[in-house]
CSV table of C-alpha atoms in Angstrom, one decimal:
chain,number,residue,atom,x,y,z
S,145,MET,CA,-44.6,19.8,19.1
S,146,PRO,CA,-45.6,22.5,16.4
S,147,GLN,CA,-42.7,23.6,14.2
S,148,ILE,CA,-43.2,27.2,14.9
S,149,TYR,CA,-42.9,26.6,18.7
S,150,GLN,CA,-39.6,24.8,18.1
S,151,ILE,CA,-38.2,27.7,15.9
S,152,ARG,CA,-39.2,30.1,18.7
S,153,HIS,CA,-37.8,28.1,21.4
S,154,PHE,CA,-34.5,27.5,19.5
S,155,LEU,CA,-34.1,31.2,18.8
S,156,THR,CA,-34.8,32.0,22.4
S,157,LEU,CA,-31.8,29.9,23.3
S,158,PHE,CA,-29.6,30.9,20.3
S,159,PHE,CA,-29.7,34.6,20.6
S,160,PRO,CA,-28.5,34.8,24.2
S,161,LEU,CA,-25.7,32.1,23.3
S,162,LEU,CA,-24.7,34.2,20.2
S,163,LEU,CA,-24.4,37.4,22.3
S,164,THR,CA,-22.4,35.4,24.9
S,165,GLN,CA,-20.0,34.0,22.5
S,166,MET,CA,-19.6,37.5,20.9
S,167,ALA,CA,-18.8,38.7,24.3
S,168,GLN,CA,-16.3,35.9,25.0
S,169,VAL,CA,-14.3,36.2,21.6
S,170,GLY,CA,-14.9,39.9,21.6
S,171,SER,CA,-12.0,40.3,24.2
S,172,GLY,CA,-9.7,38.5,21.9
S,173,VAL,CA,-10.7,40.7,19.0
S,174,PHE,CA,-10.3,43.8,21.0
S,175,SER,CA,-6.9,42.4,22.2
S,176,SER,CA,-5.8,42.2,18.6
S,177,ILE,CA,-7.2,45.7,17.9
S,178,PHE,CA,-5.5,47.4,20.9
S,179,SER,CA,-2.3,45.5,20.3
S,180,GLY,CA,-2.2,46.6,16.8
S,181,GLN,CA,-2.7,50.3,17.7
S,182,ALA,CA,0.3,50.0,20.0
S,183,GLY,CA,2.4,48.8,17.0
S,184,THR,CA,3.0,46.0,14.6
S,185,VAL,CA,5.5,44.4,16.9
S,186,ASP,CA,3.1,44.3,19.8
S,187,LEU,CA,0.4,42.7,17.5
S,188,ALA,CA,2.9,40.2,16.4
S,189,GLY,CA,3.9,39.3,20.0
S,190,VAL,CA,0.4,39.1,21.1
S,191,ALA,CA,-0.4,36.9,18.0
S,192,VAL,CA,2.2,34.3,19.1
S,193,GLY,CA,1.0,34.4,22.7
S,194,VAL,CA,-2.8,33.9,21.5
S,195,ASN,CA,-1.8,31.2,18.9
S,196,ILE,CA,-0.2,29.2,21.8
S,197,TRP,CA,-3.0,29.9,24.4
S,198,TYR,CA,-6.2,29.8,22.5
S,199,PRO,CA,-6.0,26.1,21.2
S,200,VAL,CA,-5.4,25.1,24.9
S,201,PHE,CA,-8.2,27.2,26.1
S,202,ALA,CA,-10.8,26.3,23.4
S,203,GLY,CA,-9.9,22.6,23.8
S,204,MET,CA,-10.4,22.7,27.6
S,205,CYS,CA,-13.7,24.3,27.0
S,206,GLY,CA,-14.7,21.2,25.1
S,207,VAL,CA,-13.9,19.2,28.2
S,208,PHE,CA,-15.9,21.6,30.4
S,209,PHE,CA,-18.8,21.5,27.9
S,210,GLY,CA,-19.0,17.8,28.3
S,211,VAL,CA,-21.3,18.3,31.4
S,212,SER,CA,-23.7,20.2,29.2
S,213,PRO,CA,-25.3,17.3,27.3
S,214,ILE,CA,-25.4,15.3,30.5
S,215,LEU,CA,-27.3,17.9,32.5
S,216,SER,CA,-29.6,18.4,29.4
S,217,GLN,CA,-30.5,14.8,29.4
S,218,LEU,CA,-31.0,14.6,33.1
S,219,ARG,CA,-33.4,17.4,33.0
S,220,GLY,CA,-35.2,16.0,29.9
S,221,ALA,CA,-35.6,12.7,31.8
S,222,GLY,CA,-36.8,14.4,35.0
S,223,LYS,CA,-33.7,13.3,37.1
S,224,THR,CA,-32.9,16.7,38.6
S,225,GLY,CA,-31.8,15.1,41.9
S,226,ASP,CA,-28.5,14.0,40.2
S,227,ILE,CA,-27.7,17.3,38.8
S,228,PRO,CA,-25.8,19.0,41.8
S,229,GLY,CA,-23.4,16.1,41.9
S,230,TYR,CA,-22.5,16.4,38.4
S,231,ILE,CA,-22.1,20.2,38.8
S,232,LEU,CA,-19.6,19.8,41.7
S,233,GLN,CA,-17.6,17.2,39.8
S,234,GLY,CA,-17.5,19.5,36.8
S,235,LEU,CA,-15.9,22.1,39.0
S,236,TYR,CA,-13.2,19.6,40.1
S,237,VAL,CA,-12.4,19.0,36.5
S,238,ALA,CA,-11.8,22.6,36.0
S,239,VAL,CA,-9.5,22.8,39.0
S,240,ILE,CA,-7.6,19.6,38.0
S,241,THR,CA,-7.0,20.7,34.3
S,242,THR,CA,-5.8,24.2,35.7
S,243,ALA,CA,-3.0,22.3,37.5
S,244,VAL,CA,-2.2,20.3,34.4
S,245,VAL,CA,-2.0,23.4,32.2
S,246,LEU,CA,0.0,25.4,34.7
S,247,ALA,CA,2.5,22.5,35.0
S,248,ALA,CA,3.0,22.0,31.3
S,249,GLY,CA,3.4,25.7,30.8
S,250,MET,CA,6.2,26.0,33.3
S,251,LEU,CA,7.9,23.1,31.6
S,252,CYS,CA,7.4,24.0,28.0
S,253,LEU,CA,7.0,27.7,27.5
S,254,ASP,CA,10.5,28.8,27.2
S,255,PRO,CA,11.7,25.9,25.1
S,256,PHE,CA,8.8,26.3,22.8
S,257,LEU,CA,9.3,30.0,22.2
S,258,GLY,CA,13.0,29.4,21.8
S,259,ILE,CA,12.6,27.2,18.8
S,260,MET,CA,10.4,29.7,16.9
S,261,GLY,CA,13.3,32.0,15.9
S,262,LEU,CA,11.2,35.2,16.8
S,263,GLU,CA,12.7,38.7,16.8
S,264,PRO,CA,13.7,39.6,20.4
S,265,ALA,CA,11.0,42.1,21.0
S,266,VAL,CA,8.3,39.7,19.7
S,267,TYR,CA,9.8,37.0,21.8
S,268,THR,CA,9.6,39.2,25.0
S,269,ILE,CA,6.1,40.3,24.4
S,270,ALA,CA,4.7,36.8,23.6
S,271,ARG,CA,6.3,35.4,26.9
S,272,GLU,CA,5.2,38.1,29.1
S,273,TYR,CA,1.8,38.0,27.6
S,274,LEU,CA,1.4,34.3,28.3
S,275,ILE,CA,2.7,34.7,32.0
S,276,ALA,CA,0.1,37.4,32.5
S,277,LEU,CA,-2.6,35.1,31.3
S,278,ALA,CA,-1.3,32.3,33.5
S,279,TRP,CA,-2.6,34.1,36.6
S,280,GLY,CA,-6.0,33.9,35.3
S,281,ILE,CA,-6.3,30.3,34.1
S,282,LEU,CA,-8.1,29.1,37.3
S,283,PRO,CA,-10.9,31.6,37.2
S,284,THR,CA,-11.1,31.3,33.4
S,285,PHE,CA,-11.7,27.6,33.6
S,286,LEU,CA,-14.1,27.9,36.4
S,287,VAL,CA,-16.1,30.5,34.6
S,288,ALA,CA,-16.2,28.4,31.4
S,289,THR,CA,-17.7,25.4,33.4
S,290,LEU,CA,-20.3,27.6,35.2
S,291,ARG,CA,-21.3,29.1,32.0
S,292,TYR,CA,-21.9,25.7,30.3
S,293,ILE,CA,-23.8,24.7,33.5
S,294,THR,CA,-25.9,27.8,33.2
S,295,ASP,CA,-26.6,27.2,29.6
S,296,ALA,CA,-27.7,23.7,30.2
S,297,HIS,CA,-30.5,24.8,32.3
S,298,GLY,CA,-31.8,27.0,29.7
S,299,LYS,CA,-30.7,30.3,31.1
S,300,THR,CA,-28.5,31.4,28.4
S,301,HIS,CA,-29.5,35.0,29.0
S,302,VAL,CA,-27.7,34.8,32.4
S,303,SER,CA,-24.5,33.7,30.8
S,304,MET,CA,-25.0,36.5,28.2
S,305,ALA,CA,-25.2,39.2,30.8
S,306,ILE,CA,-22.3,38.0,32.8
S,307,LEU,CA,-20.0,37.6,29.8
S,308,PHE,CA,-20.9,41.0,28.5
S,309,PHE,CA,-19.9,42.4,31.9
S,310,ASN,CA,-16.6,40.5,31.4
S,311,MET,CA,-16.1,42.1,28.0
S,312,ALA,CA,-16.9,45.6,29.1
S,313,VAL,CA,-14.4,45.2,32.0
S,314,THR,CA,-11.7,43.7,29.8
S,315,VAL,CA,-12.0,46.4,27.1
S,316,ALA,CA,-11.8,49.2,29.7
S,317,LEU,CA,-8.8,47.6,31.2
S,318,PHE,CA,-7.2,47.2,27.7
S,319,ARG,CA,-7.4,50.9,27.2
S,320,LEU,CA,-5.9,51.6,30.6
S,321,LEU,CA,-3.1,48.9,30.6
S,322,VAL,CA,-2.0,49.0,27.0
S,323,PHE,CA,-1.8,52.9,26.8
S,324,GLY,CA,-1.5,53.8,30.5
S,325,GLY,CA,-3.2,56.2,32.7
S,326,PHE,CA,-4.3,57.1,36.3
S,327,GLY,CA,-0.6,56.6,37.2
S,328,ILE,CA,-0.2,53.3,35.3
S,329,ALA,CA,2.7,53.1,32.9
S,330,PRO,CA,1.9,51.9,29.4
S,331,MET,CA,2.4,48.2,29.0
S,332,GLY,CA,1.8,47.7,25.4
S,333,GLY,CA,0.5,44.4,24.1
S,334,VAL,CA,1.4,42.7,27.4
S,335,GLY,CA,-1.2,44.8,29.1
S,336,THR,CA,-4.1,42.9,27.2
S,337,GLY,CA,-2.9,39.7,29.1
S,338,TYR,CA,-3.3,41.2,32.4
S,339,ALA,CA,-6.6,42.9,31.6
S,340,ILE,CA,-8.0,39.4,30.7
S,341,THR,CA,-6.7,38.0,34.0
S,342,ILE,CA,-8.1,40.7,36.1
S,343,ALA,CA,-11.5,40.5,34.3
S,344,ALA,CA,-11.6,36.6,34.7
S,345,TRP,CA,-11.4,36.9,38.5
S,346,LEU,CA,-14.2,39.5,38.7
S,347,THR,CA,-16.4,37.4,36.5
S,348,LEU,CA,-15.8,34.4,38.7
S,349,VAL,CA,-17.0,36.3,41.6
S,350,VAL,CA,-20.2,37.4,39.9
S,351,PHE,CA,-20.9,33.7,38.9
S,352,LEU,CA,-20.4,32.3,42.3
S,353,VAL,CA,-22.8,35.0,43.8
S,354,LEU,CA,-25.5,34.3,41.3
S,355,PHE,CA,-25.2,30.5,41.9
S,356,SER,CA,-25.8,31.3,45.5
S,357,PHE,CA,-28.9,33.2,44.9
S,358,LEU,CA,-30.4,32.3,41.5
S,359,GLU,CA,-32.9,29.3,41.1
S,360,PRO,CA,-32.5,26.5,40.6
S,361,PHE,CA,-28.9,26.7,41.6
S,362,ARG,CA,-29.7,28.0,45.1
S,363,SER,CA,-31.8,25.0,45.8
S,364,TYR,CA,-29.0,22.6,44.9
S,365,GLY,CA,-27.0,23.8,48.0
S,366,LEU,CA,-23.8,23.6,46.2
S,367,TRP,CA,-21.7,25.4,48.6
S,368,HIS,CA,-23.3,23.9,51.8
S,369,GLN,CA,-21.7,20.5,51.5
S,370,PHE,CA,-18.5,19.1,50.7
S,371,THR,CA,-18.1,16.3,48.2
S,372,LYS,CA,-15.0,14.5,47.4
S,373,PRO,CA,-13.9,13.9,43.7
S,374,ASP,CA,-16.1,11.2,42.3
S,375,TRP,CA,-13.9,9.6,39.5
S,376,HIS,CA,-16.9,7.7,38.2
S,377,THR,CA,-18.9,10.9,37.6
S,378,ILE,CA,-15.8,12.8,36.3
S,379,SER,CA,-15.1,9.9,33.9
S,380,GLU,CA,-18.6,10.3,32.5
S,381,GLN,CA,-18.0,13.9,31.7
S,382,LEU,CA,-14.6,13.1,30.4
S,383,ARG,CA,-15.9,10.3,27.9
S,384,ILE,CA,-17.8,13.2,26.3
S,385,GLY,CA,-15.4,16.0,26.9
S,386,ILE,CA,-12.2,14.5,26.0
S,387,PRO,CA,-13.3,13.6,22.3
S,388,MET,CA,-14.6,17.2,22.3
S,389,PHE,CA,-11.2,18.4,23.4
S,390,VAL,CA,-9.4,16.6,20.6
S,391,ALA,CA,-11.8,17.7,18.0
S,392,ILE,CA,-11.7,21.3,19.0
S,393,PHE,CA,-8.0,21.3,19.7
S,394,CYS,CA,-7.3,19.7,16.3
S,395,GLU,CA,-9.1,22.6,14.6
S,396,THR,CA,-8.0,25.5,16.8
S,397,SER,CA,-4.3,24.2,17.0
S,398,LEU,CA,-4.3,24.1,13.2
S,399,PHE,CA,-5.2,27.8,12.9
S,400,SER,CA,-2.6,28.4,15.7
S,401,ILE,CA,0.2,26.5,14.1
S,402,ILE,CA,-0.4,28.2,10.9
S,403,GLY,CA,-0.3,31.4,12.7
S,404,LEU,CA,3.1,30.6,14.4
S,405,LEU,CA,4.4,29.4,10.9
S,406,MET,CA,3.6,32.9,9.6
S,407,ALA,CA,6.7,34.0,11.6
S,408,GLU,CA,9.0,32.7,8.8
S,409,PHE,CA,7.4,35.1,6.4
S,410,GLY,CA,8.2,38.2,8.6
S,411,THR,CA,6.5,40.2,11.3
S,412,VAL,CA,4.0,41.9,8.9
S,413,PHE,CA,2.6,38.5,7.8
S,414,LEU,CA,2.5,37.3,11.4
S,415,ALA,CA,0.5,40.6,12.4
S,416,ALA,CA,-1.8,40.4,9.4
S,417,ASN,CA,-2.6,36.8,9.8
S,418,GLN,CA,-3.5,37.4,13.5
S,419,ALA,CA,-5.8,40.4,12.5
S,420,ALA,CA,-7.6,38.2,9.9
S,421,ILE,CA,-8.0,35.3,12.3
S,422,SER,CA,-9.2,37.4,15.1
S,423,TYR,CA,-12.0,38.8,12.8
S,424,SER,CA,-12.7,35.3,11.5
S,425,THR,CA,-13.1,34.1,15.1
S,426,LEU,CA,-15.8,36.7,15.7
S,427,ILE,CA,-17.8,35.5,12.6
S,428,TYR,CA,-17.3,31.9,13.7
S,429,VAL,CA,-19.5,32.7,16.7
S,430,PHE,CA,-22.6,32.4,14.5
S,431,PRO,CA,-22.1,28.5,13.7
S,432,TRP,CA,-20.6,27.9,17.0
S,433,SER,CA,-23.5,29.4,18.9
S,434,LEU,CA,-26.0,27.4,16.6
S,435,SER,CA,-23.9,24.3,17.7
S,436,LEU,CA,-24.2,25.0,21.3
S,437,ALA,CA,-27.9,25.7,21.1
S,438,SER,CA,-28.6,22.4,19.0
S,439,THR,CA,-26.6,20.3,21.6
S,440,ILE,CA,-28.9,21.7,24.5
S,441,VAL,CA,-32.2,21.3,22.7
S,442,ILE,CA,-31.4,18.0,20.9
S,443,GLY,CA,-29.9,16.6,24.1
S,444,TYR,CA,-33.1,17.4,26.0
S,445,GLU,CA,-35.3,15.8,23.4
S,446,VAL,CA,-32.9,12.6,23.3
S,447,GLY,CA,-33.2,12.4,27.1
S,448,ALA,CA,-37.1,12.6,26.8
S,449,ARG,CA,-37.0,9.8,23.9
S,450,ASN,CA,-38.5,12.4,21.3
S,451,GLY,CA,-36.7,11.5,18.2
S,452,GLN,CA,-39.0,13.4,15.8
S,453,ALA,CA,-38.4,16.7,17.6
S,454,ALA,CA,-34.6,16.2,17.8
S,455,ARG,CA,-34.6,15.7,13.9
S,456,GLN,CA,-36.7,18.9,13.5
S,457,TYR,CA,-34.3,20.9,15.6
S,458,ALA,CA,-31.5,19.6,13.4
S,459,HIS,CA,-33.3,21.0,10.4
S,460,ILE,CA,-33.8,24.3,12.1
S,461,CYS,CA,-30.2,24.6,13.0
S,462,GLN,CA,-28.9,23.9,9.6
S,463,GLY,CA,-31.3,26.2,7.9
S,464,LEU,CA,-30.5,29.1,10.1
S,465,ALA,CA,-26.7,28.4,9.5
S,466,LEU,CA,-27.2,28.8,5.9
S,467,ILE,CA,-29.1,32.1,6.1
S,468,ILE,CA,-26.5,33.6,8.6
S,469,VAL,CA,-23.5,32.8,6.6
S,470,CYS,CA,-24.9,34.4,3.6
S,471,LEU,CA,-25.4,37.6,5.5
S,472,THR,CA,-22.1,37.7,7.4
S,473,ALA,CA,-20.1,36.9,4.2
S,474,SER,CA,-21.9,39.7,2.3
S,475,MET,CA,-21.1,42.1,5.1
S,476,THR,CA,-17.5,41.1,5.4
S,477,TYR,CA,-16.9,41.6,1.6
S,478,THR,CA,-18.8,45.0,1.5
S,479,PHE,CA,-16.8,46.5,4.3
S,480,ILE,CA,-13.6,44.8,4.0
S,481,THR,CA,-11.5,48.0,3.8
S,482,PRO,CA,-12.8,49.6,7.1
S,483,ILE,CA,-12.7,46.2,8.9
S,484,SER,CA,-9.0,45.8,7.9
S,485,ALA,CA,-8.3,49.3,9.1
S,486,LEU,CA,-9.5,48.6,12.6
S,487,PHE,CA,-6.4,46.3,13.0
S,488,SER,CA,-3.5,48.4,11.7
S,489,SER,CA,-2.7,51.6,10.1
S,490,ASP,CA,0.5,50.3,8.4
S,491,ALA,CA,0.0,50.2,4.6
S,492,SER,CA,1.7,46.8,3.8
S,493,THR,CA,0.0,45.1,6.7
S,494,LEU,CA,-3.4,46.3,5.5
S,495,ILE,CA,-2.9,44.8,2.1
S,496,HIS,CA,-2.2,41.4,3.5
S,497,ILE,CA,-5.1,41.7,6.1
S,498,ARG,CA,-7.5,42.3,3.1
S,499,HIS,CA,-6.3,39.3,1.2
S,500,PHE,CA,-6.6,37.0,4.2
S,501,LEU,CA,-10.1,38.3,4.9
S,502,LEU,CA,-11.3,37.5,1.3
S,503,LEU,CA,-10.2,33.9,2.1
S,504,ALA,CA,-11.8,33.9,5.4
S,505,VAL,CA,-15.2,34.7,3.7
S,506,ILE,CA,-14.9,31.6,1.6
S,507,PHE,CA,-14.2,29.2,4.5
S,508,SER,CA,-16.9,30.7,6.6
S,509,PHE,CA,-19.3,28.8,4.3
S,510,CYS,CA,-17.5,25.7,5.2
S,511,ASP,CA,-17.7,26.5,9.0
S,512,ALA,CA,-21.4,27.0,8.5
S,513,ALA,CA,-21.9,23.7,6.9
S,514,GLY,CA,-19.9,21.7,9.5
S,515,THR,CA,-19.8,23.4,12.9
S,516,PRO,CA,-23.6,23.2,13.6
S,517,VAL,CA,-23.7,19.6,12.7
S,518,GLN,CA,-21.0,19.0,15.5
S,519,GLY,CA,-23.5,20.3,18.0
S,520,ILE,CA,-26.3,18.1,16.7
S,521,LEU,CA,-24.1,15.0,17.0
S,522,ARG,CA,-23.1,16.0,20.5
S,523,GLY,CA,-26.7,16.3,21.5
S,524,TYR,CA,-26.9,12.6,20.6
S,525,LYS,CA,-23.7,12.0,22.5
S,526,ASP,CA,-22.2,10.9,19.1
S,527,VAL,CA,-18.8,12.6,19.7
S,528,ARG,CA,-16.1,10.0,18.5
S,529,ILE,CA,-16.7,10.5,14.9
S,530,ILE,CA,-16.2,14.2,15.3
S,531,THR,CA,-12.9,13.5,16.9
S,532,ILE,CA,-11.8,11.2,14.0
S,533,VAL,CA,-12.8,13.6,11.3
S,534,ALA,CA,-11.2,16.5,12.9
S,535,PHE,CA,-7.8,14.6,13.3
S,536,VAL,CA,-7.9,13.4,9.7
S,537,THR,CA,-8.9,16.6,7.9
S,538,TYR,CA,-6.9,19.0,9.9
S,539,TRP,CA,-3.7,17.2,10.8
S,540,LEU,CA,-3.3,14.6,8.1
S,541,ILE,CA,-4.8,16.8,5.3
S,542,SER,CA,-4.6,20.4,5.8
S,543,LEU,CA,-1.3,20.8,7.5
S,544,PRO,CA,0.8,18.9,5.0
S,545,MET,CA,-1.2,20.4,2.1
S,546,GLY,CA,-0.6,23.9,3.5
S,547,TYR,CA,3.2,23.3,3.9
S,548,GLY,CA,3.3,22.2,0.4
S,549,ALA,CA,1.3,25.0,-1.0
S,550,ALA,CA,3.5,27.6,0.8
S,551,HIS,CA,6.7,26.1,0.0
S,552,LEU,CA,6.4,24.0,-3.1
S,553,LEU,CA,4.0,26.1,-5.0
S,554,PRO,CA,4.1,29.9,-5.5
S,555,TYR,CA,1.4,30.8,-3.0
S,556,GLY,CA,3.7,31.6,0.1
S,557,ALA,CA,1.8,32.3,3.3
S,558,TYR,CA,-1.5,32.3,1.4
S,559,GLY,CA,-1.0,28.6,0.6
S,560,TYR,CA,-1.9,27.7,4.3
S,561,TRP,CA,-5.3,29.4,4.0
S,562,TYR,CA,-6.1,27.5,0.8
S,563,SER,CA,-5.4,24.2,2.7
S,564,LEU,CA,-7.7,25.5,5.4
S,565,ILE,CA,-10.6,26.0,3.0
S,566,ILE,CA,-10.2,22.5,1.5
S,567,SER,CA,-9.9,20.7,4.7
S,568,LEU,CA,-12.9,22.5,6.3
S,569,ALA,CA,-14.9,21.4,3.2
S,570,ILE,CA,-14.0,17.8,3.7
S,571,ASN,CA,-14.7,18.1,7.3
S,572,ALA,CA,-18.2,19.5,6.8
S,573,LEU,CA,-19.0,16.9,4.1
S,574,ALA,CA,-17.9,14.0,6.2
S,575,LEU,CA,-19.9,15.2,9.3
S,576,ASN,CA,-23.2,15.8,7.2
S,577,ILE,CA,-22.8,12.3,5.8
S,578,ARG,CA,-22.6,11.0,9.3
S,579,LEU,CA,-25.6,13.0,10.3
S,580,TRP,CA,-27.7,12.2,7.2
S,581,LYS,CA,-26.9,8.4,7.4
S,582,ARG,CA,-27.1,7.6,11.2
S,583,THR,CA,-27.5,9.9,14.0
S,584,ALA,CA,-30.3,12.3,13.0
S,585,TRP,CA,-32.4,9.7,11.5
S,586,THR,CA,-32.5,7.2,14.2
S,587,LEU,CA,-33.2,7.2,17.9
């Protein structure tokens, strides 16, 4: 397979995935922007809610994504007759995990918020925001599953269009529910939670309609037969998805825990950290989209037993990651002041947002070095090492180091970000060593 063809094919998958991820995280970024414009307390309350919810959502997406390399390899091996069964069982996984998350939330939400020592107004906003999101967990999980199924079929442009629809609806609802209008009273930051929930239900309807009419999904006859949960098939997805859940949860929960720990430094630091994290999450879509694209193409080549093509895709992915991070880091540094002003008009909050964003520029290089490699390894179904490295670097290294830097050294809240940079660098180095010495070079 000529190299130029592979580059073109990879970019054909990557750009829709990139736009899809931007649409997905864009809702979270706009959530912070609208909440910040409503007030620093609203931004802080939403920040607490986001930092509790996002690791759960991102981790569960790892479980749902477990179906993607399975479908990619089935397509590569020409076993398309097995695909409908895996799709239906993947939807069962989404329903089951919804029940688990809702049960855990009912038991743990109030006790968890109670031990954080939040200001009463921040506590109220955070709790009501999470309750608003709870009404949309089922459609959110089903949409995530359907999106990864669609991407595994190479139809990334379809996911892109649907999630841009989701973002457009969400942003319009942000404006309406946060500030009020058309007879609806202003809801402040809590309104962003209800906006996300309403948009999730509408997006699920769109996906279900398209799966009924779009090929090859229409030919699968997914809605014309009832299939009981098949625990053997489900366990195959979970064998891939659970390690991914642990790896993603370890990373995202680290950011969230740090966000929650910012509460001890005051509402201003809590709000500023959330603003910077929201922007950093937007930048993170570049390496993460490369990771998703590499899993699809490498998984396909692995299923077809084409080791050379898989290795070439790995090179393409890493080369693009380096180019993109140089561009995004330069843009962030150049426009750091107007970027900061998007999230707040408070002078003291703006100062800290700028400082956090400067640190985010540094660890974006670590993300670019490590995150695409995760996708490459997943294409080979080599997921256990990702989990181990994530747990060690994020929980055993970063969190203790950050606490020490924040309390034993004169870095305060910024000490947590210094530890993030170090742990991300170690994580990227370990994953690249794994790739260089084993997976990408043998098949």
